[in-house]
Amino acid sequence: MRIAIVAPSPVPFCIGGAENLWWGLLEHINQQTPHQAELIKLPSPERNFWELIDSYKNFAQLDLNHFDLVISGKYPAWMIQHPNHICYMLHRLRGLYDTYHFTGCPETYNSNNQEITALQQLMRGNQGNRKALQEFFARLEQLRFSKKLPEDALQFPGSLIREIVHFLDGVGLAPSAIKKYAAIADNVAKRQNYFPIDSAVEVIYPPSHIKFFIRGNNDYLFTVGRLDNAKRISLLIQAMKYVKANIQLKIAGTGPDADDLKKLAGEDERIIFLGFVNDQEITSFYADALAVPYVPYDEDYGLVTIEAMMSGKPVLTTTDAGGPNEFVINGETGYSVPPDPQALAERIDYLYEHRDEAQQMGLTGRKLVAGINWENAVARLLGKSTPSTSIPEIKKRQKITVALTFPVFPPRGGGQSRVFHLYRHLASHFDIEIVSFTNPDQEVFRGEIAPNLYETRIPKSKQHQEQEWLIEKKVGVPITDVVMPELYSLTPAYMEALKTSVESSDFVVASHPYLLPAIQAVSNKPIWYEAHNFEFELKKSVLPNNPVGRDLLAATRKVEEECCLVSQLIMVCSSDDATTLHKNYHINLNKIIEVPNGVDLETVSYFELEKRHLKKKELGLDANFTALFLGSWHSPNLEAVRHIFKIAAKLPDVNFLVIGSVGLALRDQERPVNVGLMGAVDEATKDTAFAVADVALNTVTFGSGTNLKMLEYFAAGIPVISTPVGARGLGIEDSKHCIVIEVEKFAEAIAHLRDEELATKRTRIETAQRYVQEKFDWQAIAKNFIQDINYNFFDLTNK
């Protein structure tokens, strides 16, 4: 079916909730259904009487009969005439409907002007009659050029435009014109004069355009929205004057009332204005909030409520807030109180003093909104049966415990990213708990880092760390992982946490082999081995050839071999690794599943070459040529950066950026002046660096597995030069996806790429980006893994 989504394009243009809804609907239909959809928008100014009339007329004259179905949701787009028309209503022009009473104007226009009187008689005698539109618009054209109009006739908003818009909406939304009525919220469905009398209206809640929510700490209050009168941020600021708790209120957003709100906040240091924040930042702010206060006046729906609950946070709202009250259940998912500063303050103090209750409310809220997604919304909108959210004969979700030598969240390096994103997507099928080690100076952490994905993070004991340092001094390289088989028991808290977790688990994953002895000490549950690399070969290239180094290498081989032999299944990053493990440890190839490294396409921003140039110009970098390397503190990456130092010395007019913890390891090493070591950075900084890079490098010359950095480079649209080792296991073709060349020829290759024709470069970039989308999206990788284990190992769907 060919579907047209028809919507107004605001003038001046801005991106709001409506735009995100259309984009989300369009993407789901095109990507997840057999139908084809197109978003059709017309510029729709509404700054005065005649602009609004013209916008209605333009949609009334639009012919879209080459589509099988039309979906509209906002004025004046529903003026489109089509035999199969669904109205999925966001709202009418509220200033002429439910908030019109605030203007103080009469509901009907009274005048002795004969032209206006004739127009009013035409409207009143042709309610819902589309055949009257031709004469109606003709009479309006006469009015437009009339010199006898009363001064108040064109008042905006005003009585006459109110009558006109009500008439036009009555035509566009007449029962004879609409096959199905739906609304984004019950609050919209029940508003007076929004739908024809006695019409059936289905409430279909749309999801947020943000696809990924996490739960973190409970540190502050957070709210987000346009800083204008309707969102009533001033009410929250007034409430803070009565709040006794020392808790911050973080306010994200921009708008016309920003300066006035900052004056109202005065010198209260607890109130922080964040300004504009992007989606990734919003996700983080939600994650660490104690609660989300959201107090608009009569909001249509209120996606902030949904986003807060998806993040596992209680919502504090007001009884006149409209849509949010469809989800805020007092004492269960948050609180709804009168729109009074003191009433809000009292609940804020209560949530501050009762954090456990706040956390439980957040979990309840998340369960309440769990079914709000585009799959369900589109199925209901198109009249299909809603996908079942239950799985027959399952009494409980199965649980996996993952034992890990390093912390996972927030993911910075390649190993962290793999673990986080793989298990985040597997958590749609399993309950998953990661039990990880962290440094002794860190605190114990227990929390949900993504829906159904938990991390229990235990600091190494003082004795554990001291023993590790003693061994490290003898070998001169980091050995946190390889000494775990010997030292894990020196941190009893970790063993207790691991034991507690596996007691309720069905499977235990050794992510890397080094915690296999710890797993065997507390459990006899089935073990899965996640082999990130061929560890023996990797450590052989790192550890020194001295007695301690040789002992550690022998221990690595022993624990890796045992892990391969005792595991029920083995996950490898590439078919090459499967062959290597089979050849060295004589394991059965039938129990190996390839689970390749992937990329989280939701969080990587793609920059076309033209946009990349504009970004560089914006930052004053358009005269510079920048080469980028991304890597964690990992032996192959350390050697790779040393190669970059040599390359940089040959290309003094090229800037080299090294991002990631690998830079920390080499910060004291002498290097060319055109090499910058940025260290570990946040996602926003990383995005900026990716946006201004002219080429991304992978100078890795040894190791096993596959390189996540390659996939991130491709997904971001950066031209790539890689060694054969860096490109291994990914199916990458030289010249088609990137330039593959030995490290000794990198300087020459960079110089050549710098002068390469844009068309050639663009073709290679686009080919690589499509390849990543098709082959290496984490969601698809997780789905394929579940299918593989169901088909080849166990029927997990019926246990």
mmCIF file of C-alpha atoms in Angstrom, residues 401-523:
data_model
loop_
_atom_site.group_PDB
_atom_site.id
_atom_site.type_symbol
_atom_site.label_atom_id
_atom_site.label_comp_id
_atom_site.label_asym_id
_atom_site.label_seq_id
_atom_site.Cartn_x
_atom_site.Cartn_y
_atom_site.Cartn_z
ATOM 1 C CA THR A 401 24.747 -13.455 34.223
ATOM 2 C CA VAL A 402 27.825 -12.006 32.511
ATOM 3 C CA ALA A 403 31.156 -12.076 34.390
ATOM 4 C CA LEU A 404 33.537 -9.339 33.344
ATOM 5 C CA THR A 405 36.939 -7.980 34.413
ATOM 6 C CA PHE A 406 36.113 -4.341 33.571
ATOM 7 C CA PRO A 407 33.139 -1.975 34.066
ATOM 8 C CA VAL A 408 30.753 -1.530 31.165
ATOM 9 C CA PHE A 409 28.746 1.648 31.648
ATOM 10 C CA PRO A 410 29.111 4.218 30.270
ATOM 11 C CA PRO A 411 30.743 2.495 27.279
ATOM 12 C CA ARG A 412 33.933 4.221 26.119
ATOM 13 C CA GLY A 413 36.286 1.672 24.571
ATOM 14 C CA GLY A 414 35.619 -1.013 22.009
ATOM 15 C CA GLY A 415 35.229 -3.871 24.491
ATOM 16 C CA GLN A 416 32.803 -1.873 26.623
ATOM 17 C CA SER A 417 30.776 -0.893 23.565
ATOM 18 C CA ARG A 418 30.513 -4.482 22.393
ATOM 19 C CA VAL A 419 29.355 -5.785 25.758
ATOM 20 C CA PHE A 420 26.938 -2.935 26.388
ATOM 21 C CA HIS A 421 25.237 -2.871 22.998
ATOM 22 C CA LEU A 422 25.125 -6.627 22.444
ATOM 23 C CA TYR A 423 23.544 -7.363 25.820
ATOM 24 C CA ARG A 424 21.343 -4.252 25.648
ATOM 25 C CA HIS A 425 19.648 -5.758 22.615
ATOM 26 C CA LEU A 426 19.664 -9.302 23.985
ATOM 27 C CA ALA A 427 17.842 -7.844 27.008
ATOM 28 C CA SER A 428 14.697 -7.650 24.889
ATOM 29 C CA HIS A 429 14.620 -11.441 25.256
ATOM 30 C CA PHE A 430 16.482 -12.120 28.529
ATOM 31 C CA ASP A 431 16.967 -10.491 31.895
ATOM 32 C CA ILE A 432 20.697 -9.805 32.003
ATOM 33 C CA GLU A 433 23.006 -8.875 34.871
ATOM 34 C CA ILE A 434 26.637 -7.951 34.289
ATOM 35 C CA VAL A 435 28.849 -8.511 37.334
ATOM 36 C CA SER A 436 32.005 -6.504 36.749
ATOM 37 C CA PHE A 437 35.194 -5.403 38.451
ATOM 38 C CA THR A 438 36.233 -1.768 38.724
ATOM 39 C CA ASN A 439 39.139 0.148 40.255
ATOM 40 C CA PRO A 440 39.517 0.327 44.053
ATOM 41 C CA ASP A 441 38.848 4.088 44.134
ATOM 42 C CA GLN A 442 35.382 3.600 42.637
ATOM 43 C CA GLU A 443 32.184 2.976 44.576
ATOM 44 C CA VAL A 444 29.997 -0.105 44.419
ATOM 45 C CA PHE A 445 27.300 0.355 41.778
ATOM 46 C CA ARG A 446 24.112 -1.623 41.313
ATOM 47 C CA GLY A 447 21.676 -0.332 38.758
ATOM 48 C CA GLU A 448 19.813 -0.730 35.500
ATOM 49 C CA ILE A 449 21.931 0.637 32.637
ATOM 50 C CA ALA A 450 19.361 -0.157 29.915
ATOM 51 C CA PRO A 451 15.908 -1.786 29.964
ATOM 52 C CA ASN A 452 16.308 -5.219 31.573
ATOM 53 C CA LEU A 453 20.112 -4.869 31.549
ATOM 54 C CA TYR A 454 21.689 -4.458 34.986
ATOM 55 C CA GLU A 455 25.259 -3.948 36.089
ATOM 56 C CA THR A 456 26.667 -4.805 39.496
ATOM 57 C CA ARG A 457 30.079 -3.165 39.715
ATOM 58 C CA ILE A 458 32.476 -4.185 42.484
ATOM 59 C CA PRO A 459 35.760 -2.382 43.232
ATOM 60 C CA LYS A 460 38.852 -4.552 43.560
ATOM 61 C CA SER A 461 39.973 -4.928 47.159
ATOM 62 C CA LYS A 462 43.093 -3.147 48.343
ATOM 63 C CA GLN A 463 44.949 -6.456 48.614
ATOM 64 C CA HIS A 464 43.845 -7.447 45.111
ATOM 65 C CA GLN A 465 45.112 -4.180 43.634
ATOM 66 C CA GLU A 466 48.429 -4.330 45.481
ATOM 67 C CA GLN A 467 49.122 -7.859 44.237
ATOM 68 C CA GLU A 468 48.233 -6.795 40.700
ATOM 69 C CA TRP A 469 50.658 -3.846 40.901
ATOM 70 C CA LEU A 470 53.468 -6.112 42.118
ATOM 71 C CA ILE A 471 53.066 -8.379 39.108
ATOM 72 C CA GLU A 472 52.651 -5.453 36.718
ATOM 73 C CA LYS A 473 56.002 -4.018 37.794
ATOM 74 C CA LYS A 474 57.660 -7.254 36.705
ATOM 75 C CA VAL A 475 56.169 -7.254 33.218
ATOM 76 C CA GLY A 476 55.834 -3.541 32.482
ATOM 77 C CA VAL A 477 52.371 -3.726 30.851
ATOM 78 C CA PRO A 478 48.802 -3.687 32.225
ATOM 79 C CA ILE A 479 47.759 -7.192 33.281
ATOM 80 C CA THR A 480 44.411 -6.675 35.062
ATOM 81 C CA ASP A 481 42.718 -9.380 32.997
ATOM 82 C CA VAL A 482 45.440 -12.051 32.764
ATOM 83 C CA VAL A 483 46.017 -12.146 36.539
ATOM 84 C CA MET A 484 42.297 -12.545 37.337
ATOM 85 C CA PRO A 485 42.434 -16.355 37.481
ATOM 86 C CA GLU A 486 44.997 -15.963 40.276
ATOM 87 C CA LEU A 487 43.680 -12.875 42.105
ATOM 88 C CA TYR A 488 39.848 -12.850 41.784
ATOM 89 C CA SER A 489 39.366 -14.481 45.215
ATOM 90 C CA LEU A 490 41.122 -11.528 46.896
ATOM 91 C CA THR A 491 37.947 -9.509 46.308
ATOM 92 C CA PRO A 492 35.336 -11.463 48.339
ATOM 93 C CA ALA A 493 32.657 -8.852 47.567
ATOM 94 C CA TYR A 494 32.877 -9.730 43.892
ATOM 95 C CA MET A 495 32.484 -13.421 44.592
ATOM 96 C CA GLU A 496 29.443 -12.751 46.761
ATOM 97 C CA ALA A 497 27.861 -10.572 44.050
ATOM 98 C CA LEU A 498 28.581 -13.182 41.372
ATOM 99 C CA LYS A 499 27.160 -15.985 43.511
ATOM 100 C CA THR A 500 23.984 -14.013 44.236
ATOM 101 C CA SER A 501 23.476 -13.253 40.559
ATOM 102 C CA VAL A 502 24.031 -16.752 39.174
ATOM 103 C CA GLU A 503 21.662 -18.327 41.699
ATOM 104 C CA SER A 504 18.721 -16.915 39.731
ATOM 105 C CA SER A 505 20.315 -17.299 36.283
ATOM 106 C CA ASP A 506 19.857 -19.907 33.604
ATOM 107 C CA PHE A 507 23.200 -19.273 31.876
ATOM 108 C CA VAL A 508 26.510 -17.674 32.817
ATOM 109 C CA VAL A 509 28.685 -15.901 30.249
ATOM 110 C CA ALA A 510 32.440 -15.661 30.608
ATOM 111 C CA SER A 511 33.076 -12.484 28.631
ATOM 112 C CA HIS A 512 36.786 -13.128 28.029
ATOM 113 C CA PRO A 513 38.050 -16.359 29.650
ATOM 114 C CA TYR A 514 39.757 -14.915 32.729
ATOM 115 C CA LEU A 515 36.880 -15.209 35.223
ATOM 116 C CA LEU A 516 36.103 -18.838 34.378
ATOM 117 C CA PRO A 517 37.594 -20.053 37.716
ATOM 118 C CA ALA A 518 35.409 -17.553 39.594
ATOM 119 C CA ILE A 519 32.308 -18.786 37.768
ATOM 120 C CA GLN A 520 33.154 -22.421 38.483
ATOM 121 C CA ALA A 521 33.706 -21.596 42.148
ATOM 122 C CA VAL A 522 30.125 -20.411 42.651
ATOM 123 C CA SER A 523 28.028 -22.177 40.002
#
